[in-house]
Structures are given as C-alpha cells and as structure tokens.
Amino acid sequence: MIRIILIAAFVLVTVLIIGNFLANRNQNSRESSVIY
C-alpha cells in the first residue's frame, strides 16, 4: 500500500514538473495559460 502511494506521488510530481516546463516553454500560447 505504501509503495502504491509513493509511486502515485512520484508520478504526480513528475507530471507537474513536465507540465510546468512545457508551460514555461510555450509561454506565448494562450492555451498553456488556461491550465494555471
């Protein structure tokens, strides 16, 4: 059970980091600004 929580937390953090990176890269487009 603890392993599942750790994996879920790791995946969530990874998705947030990738999403933040893509948002900073595509700051010109309005679509990325809608997410935040």
CSV table of C-alpha atoms in Angstrom, one decimal:
chain,number,residue,atom,x,y,z
A,1,MET,CA,0.0,0.0,0.0
A,2,ILE,CA,2.8,2.4,0.9
A,3,ARG,CA,4.6,1.6,-2.4
A,4,ILE,CA,1.5,2.5,-4.4
A,5,ILE,CA,1.2,5.8,-2.6
A,6,LEU,CA,4.9,6.6,-3.3
A,7,ILE,CA,4.6,5.7,-6.9
A,8,ALA,CA,1.5,7.8,-7.3
A,9,ALA,CA,3.2,10.8,-5.6
A,10,PHE,CA,6.3,10.4,-7.8
A,11,VAL,CA,4.2,10.2,-11.0
A,12,LEU,CA,2.2,13.3,-9.8
A,13,VAL,CA,5.3,15.3,-9.2
A,14,THR,CA,6.8,14.2,-12.5
A,15,VAL,CA,3.7,15.3,-14.4
A,16,LEU,CA,3.6,18.7,-12.6
A,17,ILE,CA,7.3,19.3,-13.4
A,18,ILE,CA,6.8,18.3,-17.1
A,19,GLY,CA,3.7,20.5,-17.3
A,20,ASN,CA,5.5,23.4,-15.7
A,21,PHE,CA,8.4,23.0,-18.1
A,22,LEU,CA,6.1,22.9,-21.1
A,23,ALA,CA,4.1,25.9,-19.9
A,24,ASN,CA,7.3,27.9,-19.5
A,25,ARG,CA,8.5,26.8,-22.9
A,26,ASN,CA,5.2,27.7,-24.6
A,27,GLN,CA,4.5,30.9,-22.7
A,28,ASN,CA,3.5,32.7,-25.9
A,29,SER,CA,0.4,30.5,-26.5
A,30,ARG,CA,-2.8,31.2,-24.6
A,31,GLU,CA,-3.7,27.5,-24.2
A,32,SER,CA,-0.9,26.9,-21.7
A,33,SER,CA,-2.0,29.8,-19.6
A,34,VAL,CA,-5.5,28.4,-19.2
A,35,ILE,CA,-4.2,25.5,-17.2
A,36,TYR,CA,-2.8,27.8,-14.5
